[in-house]
Amino acid sequence: MRTRIVWPLVAAALLGGCAGTQAAPAQPEQLTVQVLGTLPHDSTAFTEGLEYSGTTLYESRGLEGKSALTAGPAGGTPAKQVTVPSPLFAEGITVLGPKLWQLTWRDGIAIERDSQTLAELRRVHYDGEGWGLCHQPSGRLVMSNGSSMLTFRDPQTFAVTGSVDVGQDQLNELECVGDTVYANVWQTGTILRIDAGTGRITAKIDAGKLRTPSRPGEDVLNGIAAIPGTDEFLLTGKLWPTSFRVKFVPENQRTGT
C-alpha cells in the first residue's frame, strides 16, 4: 500500500517542480527614438492617422468641423485634400491599394475612399468608438477603440473577424509592419510594439522626448508612419509644427535629439 501511495506523490512533486521552473514570459524591450532628421508639419493639423503608401503620405485630421484627409509628399504641401463633413470627427486611416478606410471617433462610421482621388465611395457602420487603423500583409484590418483591445476586420466588408487583448488601455494611432502592430498610448509619449497574433507587448518605445509643447493648444504625439523600404518611421503629433524621421533603438544606442 505504501508503494501505491508514495509513487503518485513523487510524480506530483516532480511535475510541480517542472512547472515551477518554467521560464517566465520575456519582458518587453525598452527602446527609445533615434532622430535621423526632421520635416515641416502643418501646425493646424490635428493628426489622427498617418500612413505611407509608396512615396505618398496620407494624413487624417480630426476635430468636428475641421476634419479632413490629405495626401502628398511628406513635409510638403498636400497634392490632394478633402474635408470630412460635420459633425463627423475623423480618426485613423489605412490604405489598401486603390482603396482607403477612414474611421470616425464616436459617429460609428467607417468611410471607404478612392486612395487616388480621396473621393468617398461608401459608408459602413460599426459599434463603439474608432481610434486607430492599419492593415496586415493579408489585408486584414486592425483597429483600436481606446481600450486594451485590438479588433480585426474584413477589408472588404469591415465586419469583425476577431480580437486580441493587449493588456494596456488607451491604444490609439496604429501602424502595421508585417504582422507587428505599433500603437501609440493616448496622452503619453509611449509607443508599444505588439505581436498581433498573441497581443503580447514585445517592446515599449519612449518617444516622449521628441518634442516639448511650446505653442498654445499643442497636443500629444499621435502619428506613426513606417517609411517604406526602411526600418525607419515618421512620427508627429496633434498640431505639431515638425515631423521626426526616427529609428527605434535601445537607450544606449541613442544619438541626436
PDB file of C-alpha atoms in Angstrom:
ATOM      1  CA  MET A   1       0.000   0.000   0.000  1.00  0.00           C
ATOM      2  CA  ARG A   2       2.824   2.391   0.786  1.00  0.00           C
ATOM      3  CA  THR A   3       4.294   1.929  -2.687  1.00  0.00           C
ATOM      4  CA  ARG A   4       0.969   2.823  -4.256  1.00  0.00           C
ATOM      5  CA  ILE A   5       0.796   5.995  -2.196  1.00  0.00           C
ATOM      6  CA  VAL A   6       4.399   7.182  -2.476  1.00  0.00           C
ATOM      7  CA  TRP A   7       4.871   6.962  -6.238  1.00  0.00           C
ATOM      8  CA  PRO A   8       1.979   9.292  -7.142  1.00  0.00           C
ATOM      9  CA  LEU A   9       3.312  11.747  -4.577  1.00  0.00           C
ATOM     10  CA  VAL A  10       6.789  11.622  -6.086  1.00  0.00           C
ATOM     11  CA  ALA A  11       5.386  12.084  -9.586  1.00  0.00           C
ATOM     12  CA  ALA A  12       3.293  15.043  -8.434  1.00  0.00           C
ATOM     13  CA  ALA A  13       6.339  16.602  -6.790  1.00  0.00           C
ATOM     14  CA  LEU A  14       8.387  16.196  -9.944  1.00  0.00           C
ATOM     15  CA  LEU A  15       5.659  17.712 -12.081  1.00  0.00           C
ATOM     16  CA  GLY A  16       5.239  20.572  -9.660  1.00  0.00           C
ATOM     17  CA  GLY A  17       8.980  21.194  -9.750  1.00  0.00           C
ATOM     18  CA  CYS A  18       8.966  21.290 -13.539  1.00  0.00           C
ATOM     19  CA  ALA A  19       6.030  23.720 -13.615  1.00  0.00           C
ATOM     20  CA  GLY A  20       7.759  25.943 -11.103  1.00  0.00           C
ATOM     21  CA  THR A  21      10.902  26.228 -13.220  1.00  0.00           C
ATOM     22  CA  GLN A  22       9.163  27.178 -16.471  1.00  0.00           C
ATOM     23  CA  ALA A  23      10.643  30.302 -17.998  1.00  0.00           C
ATOM     24  CA  ALA A  24       8.665  33.474 -17.352  1.00  0.00           C
ATOM     25  CA  PRO A  25       7.387  35.352 -20.410  1.00  0.00           C
ATOM     26  CA  ALA A  26      10.039  37.633 -21.858  1.00  0.00           C
ATOM     27  CA  GLN A  27       9.761  41.215 -20.671  1.00  0.00           C
ATOM     28  CA  PRO A  28       9.196  43.903 -23.313  1.00  0.00           C
ATOM     29  CA  GLU A  29      12.313  45.522 -24.728  1.00  0.00           C
ATOM     30  CA  GLN A  30      12.869  49.078 -23.546  1.00  0.00           C
ATOM     31  CA  LEU A  31      13.559  51.232 -26.599  1.00  0.00           C
ATOM     32  CA  THR A  32      13.794  54.909 -27.450  1.00  0.00           C
ATOM     33  CA  VAL A  33      13.891  57.034 -30.606  1.00  0.00           C
ATOM     34  CA  GLN A  34      16.996  57.956 -32.553  1.00  0.00           C
ATOM     35  CA  VAL A  35      16.214  61.097 -34.554  1.00  0.00           C
ATOM     36  CA  LEU A  36      17.626  60.977 -38.090  1.00  0.00           C
ATOM     37  CA  GLY A  37      16.024  64.146 -39.426  1.00  0.00           C
ATOM     38  CA  THR A  38      13.036  66.468 -39.278  1.00  0.00           C
ATOM     39  CA  LEU A  39      10.409  67.712 -41.726  1.00  0.00           C
ATOM     40  CA  PRO A  40       7.872  70.532 -41.537  1.00  0.00           C
ATOM     41  CA  HIS A  41       4.374  69.551 -40.425  1.00  0.00           C
ATOM     42  CA  ASP A  42       1.190  71.606 -40.730  1.00  0.00           C
ATOM     43  CA  SER A  43       0.722  73.016 -37.231  1.00  0.00           C
ATOM     44  CA  THR A  44      -3.031  73.329 -37.836  1.00  0.00           C
ATOM     45  CA  ALA A  45      -3.372  69.569 -38.413  1.00  0.00           C
ATOM     46  CA  PHE A  46      -4.966  67.694 -35.506  1.00  0.00           C
ATOM     47  CA  THR A  47      -3.297  64.440 -36.527  1.00  0.00           C
ATOM     48  CA  GLU A  48      -5.349  61.282 -36.012  1.00  0.00           C
ATOM     49  CA  GLY A  49      -3.881  58.920 -38.615  1.00  0.00           C
ATOM     50  CA  LEU A  50      -0.643  58.835 -40.609  1.00  0.00           C
ATOM     51  CA  GLU A  51       0.387  56.291 -43.244  1.00  0.00           C
ATOM     52  CA  TYR A  52       2.649  55.989 -46.272  1.00  0.00           C
ATOM     53  CA  SER A  53       1.613  54.299 -49.491  1.00  0.00           C
ATOM     54  CA  GLY A  54       4.676  54.335 -51.735  1.00  0.00           C
ATOM     55  CA  THR A  55       6.065  57.865 -51.552  1.00  0.00           C
ATOM     56  CA  THR A  56       2.690  59.415 -50.713  1.00  0.00           C
ATOM     57  CA  LEU A  57       1.968  60.321 -47.107  1.00  0.00           C
ATOM     58  CA  TYR A  58      -1.693  60.217 -46.079  1.00  0.00           C
ATOM     59  CA  GLU A  59      -2.878  62.114 -43.012  1.00  0.00           C
ATOM     60  CA  SER A  60      -6.267  62.057 -41.324  1.00  0.00           C
ATOM     61  CA  ARG A  61      -7.075  65.212 -39.369  1.00  0.00           C
ATOM     62  CA  GLY A  62      -9.639  65.361 -36.605  1.00  0.00           C
ATOM     63  CA  LEU A  63     -11.935  67.804 -34.774  1.00  0.00           C
ATOM     64  CA  GLU A  64     -15.577  68.346 -35.575  1.00  0.00           C
ATOM     65  CA  GLY A  65     -15.974  70.868 -38.380  1.00  0.00           C
ATOM     66  CA  LYS A  66     -12.232  70.727 -39.162  1.00  0.00           C
ATOM     67  CA  SER A  67     -11.772  67.081 -40.085  1.00  0.00           C
ATOM     68  CA  ALA A  68     -10.019  66.300 -43.355  1.00  0.00           C
ATOM     69  CA  LEU A  69      -7.883  63.835 -45.275  1.00  0.00           C
ATOM     70  CA  THR A  70      -4.717  64.847 -47.137  1.00  0.00           C
ATOM     71  CA  ALA A  71      -2.275  63.086 -49.446  1.00  0.00           C
ATOM     72  CA  GLY A  72       1.057  64.269 -50.789  1.00  0.00           C
ATOM     73  CA  PRO A  73       4.791  64.441 -50.117  1.00  0.00           C
ATOM     74  CA  ALA A  74       5.970  64.304 -46.523  1.00  0.00           C
ATOM     75  CA  GLY A  75       6.910  67.768 -45.359  1.00  0.00           C
ATOM     76  CA  GLY A  76       5.328  69.413 -48.391  1.00  0.00           C
ATOM     77  CA  THR A  77       2.019  70.875 -49.474  1.00  0.00           C
ATOM     78  CA  PRO A  78      -0.648  68.159 -49.892  1.00  0.00           C
ATOM     79  CA  ALA A  79      -1.353  67.269 -53.507  1.00  0.00           C
ATOM     80  CA  LYS A  80      -4.937  66.340 -52.586  1.00  0.00           C
ATOM     81  CA  GLN A  81      -7.217  67.259 -49.719  1.00  0.00           C
ATOM     82  CA  VAL A  82     -10.870  66.583 -48.892  1.00  0.00           C
ATOM     83  CA  THR A  83     -12.947  67.747 -45.972  1.00  0.00           C
ATOM     84  CA  VAL A  84     -14.950  65.401 -43.774  1.00  0.00           C
ATOM     85  CA  PRO A  85     -18.415  66.899 -43.308  1.00  0.00           C
ATOM     86  CA  SER A  86     -19.547  67.978 -39.853  1.00  0.00           C
ATOM     87  CA  PRO A  87     -20.476  66.559 -37.402  1.00  0.00           C
ATOM     88  CA  LEU A  88     -18.079  63.699 -38.247  1.00  0.00           C
ATOM     89  CA  PHE A  89     -14.785  63.636 -36.314  1.00  0.00           C
ATOM     90  CA  ALA A  90     -12.142  61.876 -38.423  1.00  0.00           C
ATOM     91  CA  GLU A  91      -9.776  59.339 -36.899  1.00  0.00           C
ATOM     92  CA  GLY A  92      -7.357  56.625 -38.105  1.00  0.00           C
ATOM     93  CA  ILE A  93      -6.758  55.595 -41.727  1.00  0.00           C
ATOM     94  CA  THR A  94      -5.198  52.815 -43.737  1.00  0.00           C
ATOM     95  CA  VAL A  95      -4.513  52.470 -47.473  1.00  0.00           C
ATOM     96  CA  LEU A  96      -5.074  49.171 -49.302  1.00  0.00           C
ATOM     97  CA  GLY A  97      -4.031  49.764 -52.907  1.00  0.00           C
ATOM     98  CA  PRO A  98      -6.873  51.532 -54.718  1.00  0.00           C
ATOM     99  CA  LYS A  99      -8.990  51.874 -51.570  1.00  0.00           C
ATOM    100  CA  LEU A 100      -8.630  53.662 -48.257  1.00  0.00           C
ATOM    101  CA  TRP A 101     -10.558  53.298 -44.996  1.00  0.00           C
ATOM    102  CA  GLN A 102     -11.038  56.273 -42.664  1.00  0.00           C
ATOM    103  CA  LEU A 103     -12.534  55.947 -39.178  1.00  0.00           C
ATOM    104  CA  THR A 104     -14.656  58.400 -37.242  1.00  0.00           C
ATOM    105  CA  TRP A 105     -14.468  58.832 -33.487  1.00  0.00           C
ATOM    106  CA  ARG A 106     -17.926  58.495 -31.911  1.00  0.00           C
ATOM    107  CA  ASP A 107     -20.012  58.515 -35.082  1.00  0.00           C
ATOM    108  CA  GLY A 108     -19.789  54.755 -35.712  1.00  0.00           C
ATOM    109  CA  ILE A 109     -18.965  55.307 -39.384  1.00  0.00           C
ATOM    110  CA  ALA A 110     -16.060  53.973 -41.467  1.00  0.00           C
ATOM    111  CA  ILE A 111     -15.643  55.787 -44.774  1.00  0.00           C
ATOM    112  CA  GLU A 112     -14.275  53.858 -47.742  1.00  0.00           C
ATOM    113  CA  ARG A 113     -12.480  56.131 -50.230  1.00  0.00           C
ATOM    114  CA  ASP A 114     -10.656  56.043 -53.528  1.00  0.00           C
ATOM    115  CA  SER A 115      -6.999  56.288 -52.494  1.00  0.00           C
ATOM    116  CA  GLN A 116      -6.065  58.287 -55.602  1.00  0.00           C
ATOM    117  CA  THR A 117      -8.804  60.923 -55.593  1.00  0.00           C
ATOM    118  CA  LEU A 118      -9.803  60.607 -51.899  1.00  0.00           C
ATOM    119  CA  ALA A 119     -13.430  60.598 -53.064  1.00  0.00           C
ATOM    120  CA  GLU A 120     -15.912  58.925 -50.733  1.00  0.00           C
ATOM    121  CA  LEU A 121     -17.206  55.591 -52.071  1.00  0.00           C
ATOM    122  CA  ARG A 122     -19.433  54.354 -49.257  1.00  0.00           C
ATOM    123  CA  ARG A 123     -20.012  54.345 -45.514  1.00  0.00           C
ATOM    124  CA  VAL A 124     -20.121  51.325 -43.227  1.00  0.00           C
ATOM    125  CA  HIS A 125     -21.443  51.418 -39.665  1.00  0.00           C
ATOM    126  CA  TYR A 126     -19.687  49.837 -36.693  1.00  0.00           C
ATOM    127  CA  ASP A 127     -20.300  49.674 -32.941  1.00  0.00           C
ATOM    128  CA  GLY A 128     -18.261  51.698 -30.461  1.00  0.00           C
ATOM    129  CA  GLU A 129     -15.562  54.274 -30.990  1.00  0.00           C
ATOM    130  CA  GLY A 130     -12.942  54.425 -33.733  1.00  0.00           C
ATOM    131  CA  TRP A 131      -9.374  55.480 -32.912  1.00  0.00           C
ATOM    132  CA  GLY A 132      -6.543  53.857 -34.890  1.00  0.00           C
ATOM    133  CA  LEU A 133      -6.424  51.687 -38.016  1.00  0.00           C
ATOM    134  CA  CYS A 134      -3.836  49.755 -40.035  1.00  0.00           C
ATOM    135  CA  HIS A 135      -3.672  46.595 -42.140  1.00  0.00           C
ATOM    136  CA  GLN A 136      -1.544  43.464 -42.224  1.00  0.00           C
ATOM    137  CA  PRO A 137       0.019  41.826 -45.333  1.00  0.00           C
ATOM    138  CA  SER A 138      -3.048  39.573 -45.628  1.00  0.00           C
ATOM    139  CA  GLY A 139      -5.169  42.698 -45.936  1.00  0.00           C
ATOM    140  CA  ARG A 140      -6.794  42.106 -42.554  1.00  0.00           C
ATOM    141  CA  LEU A 141      -7.620  45.384 -40.826  1.00  0.00           C
ATOM    142  CA  VAL A 142      -6.511  46.092 -37.256  1.00  0.00           C
ATOM    143  CA  MET A 143      -8.498  48.677 -35.309  1.00  0.00           C
ATOM    144  CA  SER A 144      -8.254  50.307 -31.878  1.00  0.00           C
ATOM    145  CA  ASN A 145     -11.042  51.963 -29.906  1.00  0.00           C
ATOM    146  CA  GLY A 146      -9.236  53.481 -26.929  1.00  0.00           C
ATOM    147  CA  SER A 147      -9.408  50.298 -24.843  1.00  0.00           C
ATOM    148  CA  SER A 148      -6.867  47.484 -24.492  1.00  0.00           C
ATOM    149  CA  MET A 149      -8.423  45.569 -27.402  1.00  0.00           C
ATOM    150  CA  LEU A 150      -7.269  45.304 -30.992  1.00  0.00           C
ATOM    151  CA  THR A 151     -10.145  44.311 -33.274  1.00  0.00           C
ATOM    152  CA  PHE A 152      -9.593  42.530 -36.591  1.00  0.00           C
ATOM    153  CA  ARG A 153     -11.883  43.370 -39.508  1.00  0.00           C
ATOM    154  CA  ASP A 154     -12.509  42.175 -43.033  1.00  0.00           C
ATOM    155  CA  PRO A 155     -11.004  44.654 -45.553  1.00  0.00           C
ATOM    156  CA  GLN A 156     -13.996  44.368 -47.890  1.00  0.00           C
ATOM    157  CA  THR A 157     -16.971  44.375 -45.534  1.00  0.00           C
ATOM    158  CA  PHE A 158     -15.435  45.896 -42.388  1.00  0.00           C
ATOM    159  CA  ALA A 159     -17.038  43.061 -40.418  1.00  0.00           C
ATOM    160  CA  VAL A 160     -15.350  41.937 -37.195  1.00  0.00           C
ATOM    161  CA  THR A 161     -13.324  38.731 -37.630  1.00  0.00           C
ATOM    162  CA  GLY A 162     -11.622  38.543 -34.224  1.00  0.00           C
ATOM    163  CA  SER A 163      -9.866  40.450 -31.474  1.00  0.00           C
ATOM    164  CA  VAL A 164      -6.983  40.281 -29.028  1.00  0.00           C
ATOM    165  CA  ASP A 165      -6.433  41.919 -25.627  1.00  0.00           C
ATOM    166  CA  VAL A 166      -3.091  43.697 -25.311  1.00  0.00           C
ATOM    167  CA  GLY A 167      -3.445  44.449 -21.601  1.00  0.00           C
ATOM    168  CA  GLN A 168      -2.818  48.179 -21.986  1.00  0.00           C
ATOM    169  CA  ASP A 169      -5.658  50.691 -22.162  1.00  0.00           C
ATOM    170  CA  GLN A 170      -5.935  53.714 -24.464  1.00  0.00           C
ATOM    171  CA  LEU A 171      -4.427  52.166 -27.566  1.00  0.00           C
ATOM    172  CA  ASN A 172      -4.698  54.892 -30.185  1.00  0.00           C
ATOM    173  CA  GLU A 173      -2.954  55.511 -33.531  1.00  0.00           C
ATOM    174  CA  LEU A 174      -1.783  52.246 -35.129  1.00  0.00           C
ATOM    175  CA  GLU A 175       0.834  51.263 -37.689  1.00  0.00           C
ATOM    176  CA  CYS A 176       1.192  47.727 -39.075  1.00  0.00           C
ATOM    177  CA  VAL A 177       4.600  46.442 -40.164  1.00  0.00           C
ATOM    178  CA  GLY A 178       4.146  42.870 -41.316  1.00  0.00           C
ATOM    179  CA  ASP A 179       2.329  41.083 -38.508  1.00  0.00           C
ATOM    180  CA  THR A 180       3.637  43.547 -35.916  1.00  0.00           C
ATOM    181  CA  VAL A 181       1.461  46.425 -34.730  1.00  0.00           C
ATOM    182  CA  TYR A 182       2.843  49.673 -33.342  1.00  0.00           C
ATOM    183  CA  ALA A 183       0.380  51.528 -31.115  1.00  0.00           C
ATOM    184  CA  ASN A 184       0.624  54.926 -29.512  1.00  0.00           C
ATOM    185  CA  VAL A 185      -0.753  55.079 -25.966  1.00  0.00           C
ATOM    186  CA  TRP A 186      -3.005  58.130 -25.855  1.00  0.00           C
ATOM    187  CA  GLN A 187      -1.847  61.115 -23.798  1.00  0.00           C
ATOM    188  CA  THR A 188       1.655  59.679 -23.489  1.00  0.00           C
ATOM    189  CA  GLY A 189       4.848  59.585 -25.487  1.00  0.00           C
ATOM    190  CA  THR A 190       4.870  55.778 -25.356  1.00  0.00           C
ATOM    191  CA  ILE A 191       4.601  53.568 -28.434  1.00  0.00           C
ATOM    192  CA  LEU A 192       4.023  49.840 -27.977  1.00  0.00           C
ATOM    193  CA  ARG A 193       5.285  47.136 -30.328  1.00  0.00           C
ATOM    194  CA  ILE A 194       2.708  44.334 -30.300  1.00  0.00           C
ATOM    195  CA  ASP A 195       2.605  40.782 -31.611  1.00  0.00           C
ATOM    196  CA  ALA A 196      -0.807  40.873 -33.290  1.00  0.00           C
ATOM    197  CA  GLY A 197      -1.149  37.104 -33.110  1.00  0.00           C
ATOM    198  CA  THR A 198      -0.955  36.919 -29.322  1.00  0.00           C
ATOM    199  CA  GLY A 199      -1.466  40.502 -28.163  1.00  0.00           C
ATOM    200  CA  ARG A 200       1.876  40.357 -26.327  1.00  0.00           C
ATOM    201  CA  ILE A 201       3.728  43.652 -25.970  1.00  0.00           C
ATOM    202  CA  THR A 202       7.255  42.949 -27.225  1.00  0.00           C
ATOM    203  CA  ALA A 203       8.674  46.458 -26.780  1.00  0.00           C
ATOM    204  CA  LYS A 204       7.905  49.784 -25.123  1.00  0.00           C
ATOM    205  CA  ILE A 205       9.311  52.754 -27.010  1.00  0.00           C
ATOM    206  CA  ASP A 206       9.872  56.067 -25.228  1.00  0.00           C
ATOM    207  CA  ALA A 207       9.214  58.851 -27.725  1.00  0.00           C
ATOM    208  CA  GLY A 208       8.274  61.376 -25.057  1.00  0.00           C
ATOM    209  CA  LYS A 209      11.418  63.448 -25.510  1.00  0.00           C
ATOM    210  CA  LEU A 210      10.811  64.194 -29.175  1.00  0.00           C
ATOM    211  CA  ARG A 211       9.143  67.500 -28.512  1.00  0.00           C
ATOM    212  CA  THR A 212       8.216  69.672 -25.554  1.00  0.00           C
ATOM    213  CA  PRO A 213       4.963  71.508 -26.391  1.00  0.00           C
ATOM    214  CA  SER A 214       5.755  75.182 -26.827  1.00  0.00           C
ATOM    215  CA  ARG A 215       2.673  76.589 -28.553  1.00  0.00           C
ATOM    216  CA  PRO A 216      -0.804  77.181 -27.091  1.00  0.00           C
ATOM    217  CA  GLY A 217      -3.023  74.182 -27.772  1.00  0.00           C
ATOM    218  CA  GLU A 218      -0.206  71.948 -28.995  1.00  0.00           C
ATOM    219  CA  ASP A 219      -1.208  68.391 -28.167  1.00  0.00           C
ATOM    220  CA  VAL A 220       0.262  64.896 -27.816  1.00  0.00           C
ATOM    221  CA  LEU A 221       2.193  62.525 -30.041  1.00  0.00           C
ATOM    222  CA  ASN A 222      -0.284  60.833 -32.390  1.00  0.00           C
ATOM    223  CA  GLY A 223       1.153  59.925 -35.773  1.00  0.00           C
ATOM    224  CA  ILE A 224       3.158  56.799 -36.685  1.00  0.00           C
ATOM    225  CA  ALA A 225       4.054  56.012 -40.298  1.00  0.00           C
ATOM    226  CA  ALA A 226       6.541  53.315 -41.323  1.00  0.00           C
ATOM    227  CA  ILE A 227       8.745  54.604 -44.160  1.00  0.00           C
ATOM    228  CA  PRO A 228       8.581  52.020 -46.975  1.00  0.00           C
ATOM    229  CA  GLY A 229      11.788  50.119 -47.758  1.00  0.00           C
ATOM    230  CA  THR A 230      13.478  51.128 -44.491  1.00  0.00           C
ATOM    231  CA  ASP A 231      13.430  50.358 -40.782  1.00  0.00           C
ATOM    232  CA  GLU A 232      12.572  53.994 -40.103  1.00  0.00           C
ATOM    233  CA  PHE A 233       9.378  55.758 -39.029  1.00  0.00           C
ATOM    234  CA  LEU A 234       7.903  59.218 -39.362  1.00  0.00           C
ATOM    235  CA  LEU A 235       6.418  60.468 -36.092  1.00  0.00           C
ATOM    236  CA  THR A 236       4.406  63.596 -35.387  1.00  0.00           C
ATOM    237  CA  GLY A 237       1.651  64.872 -33.119  1.00  0.00           C
ATOM    238  CA  LYS A 238      -1.532  66.882 -32.966  1.00  0.00           C
ATOM    239  CA  LEU A 239      -0.835  70.480 -34.004  1.00  0.00           C
ATOM    240  CA  TRP A 240       2.923  69.876 -34.092  1.00  0.00           C
ATOM    241  CA  PRO A 241       4.948  72.049 -36.488  1.00  0.00           C
ATOM    242  CA  THR A 242       7.507  69.259 -37.000  1.00  0.00           C
ATOM    243  CA  SER A 243       7.628  65.600 -38.023  1.00  0.00           C
ATOM    244  CA  PHE A 244      10.555  63.412 -36.977  1.00  0.00           C
ATOM    245  CA  ARG A 245      12.257  60.685 -39.021  1.00  0.00           C
ATOM    246  CA  VAL A 246      13.418  58.136 -36.456  1.00  0.00           C
ATOM    247  CA  LYS A 247      14.633  54.638 -35.705  1.00  0.00           C
ATOM    248  CA  PHE A 248      13.597  52.673 -32.630  1.00  0.00           C
ATOM    249  CA  VAL A 249      16.760  51.683 -30.757  1.00  0.00           C
ATOM    250  CA  PRO A 250      17.950  50.612 -27.294  1.00  0.00           C
ATOM    251  CA  GLU A 251      18.632  53.554 -24.987  1.00  0.00           C
ATOM    252  CA  ASN A 252      22.407  53.030 -25.081  1.00  0.00           C
ATOM    253  CA  GLN A 253      22.410  53.368 -28.889  1.00  0.00           C
ATOM    254  CA  ARG A 254      20.517  56.632 -28.923  1.00  0.00           C
ATOM    255  CA  THR A 255      22.179  59.642 -30.556  1.00  0.00           C
ATOM    256  CA  GLY A 256      20.821  63.005 -31.561  1.00  0.00           C
ATOM    257  CA  THR A 257      17.695  64.592 -30.076  1.00  0.00           C
TER     258      THR A 257
END
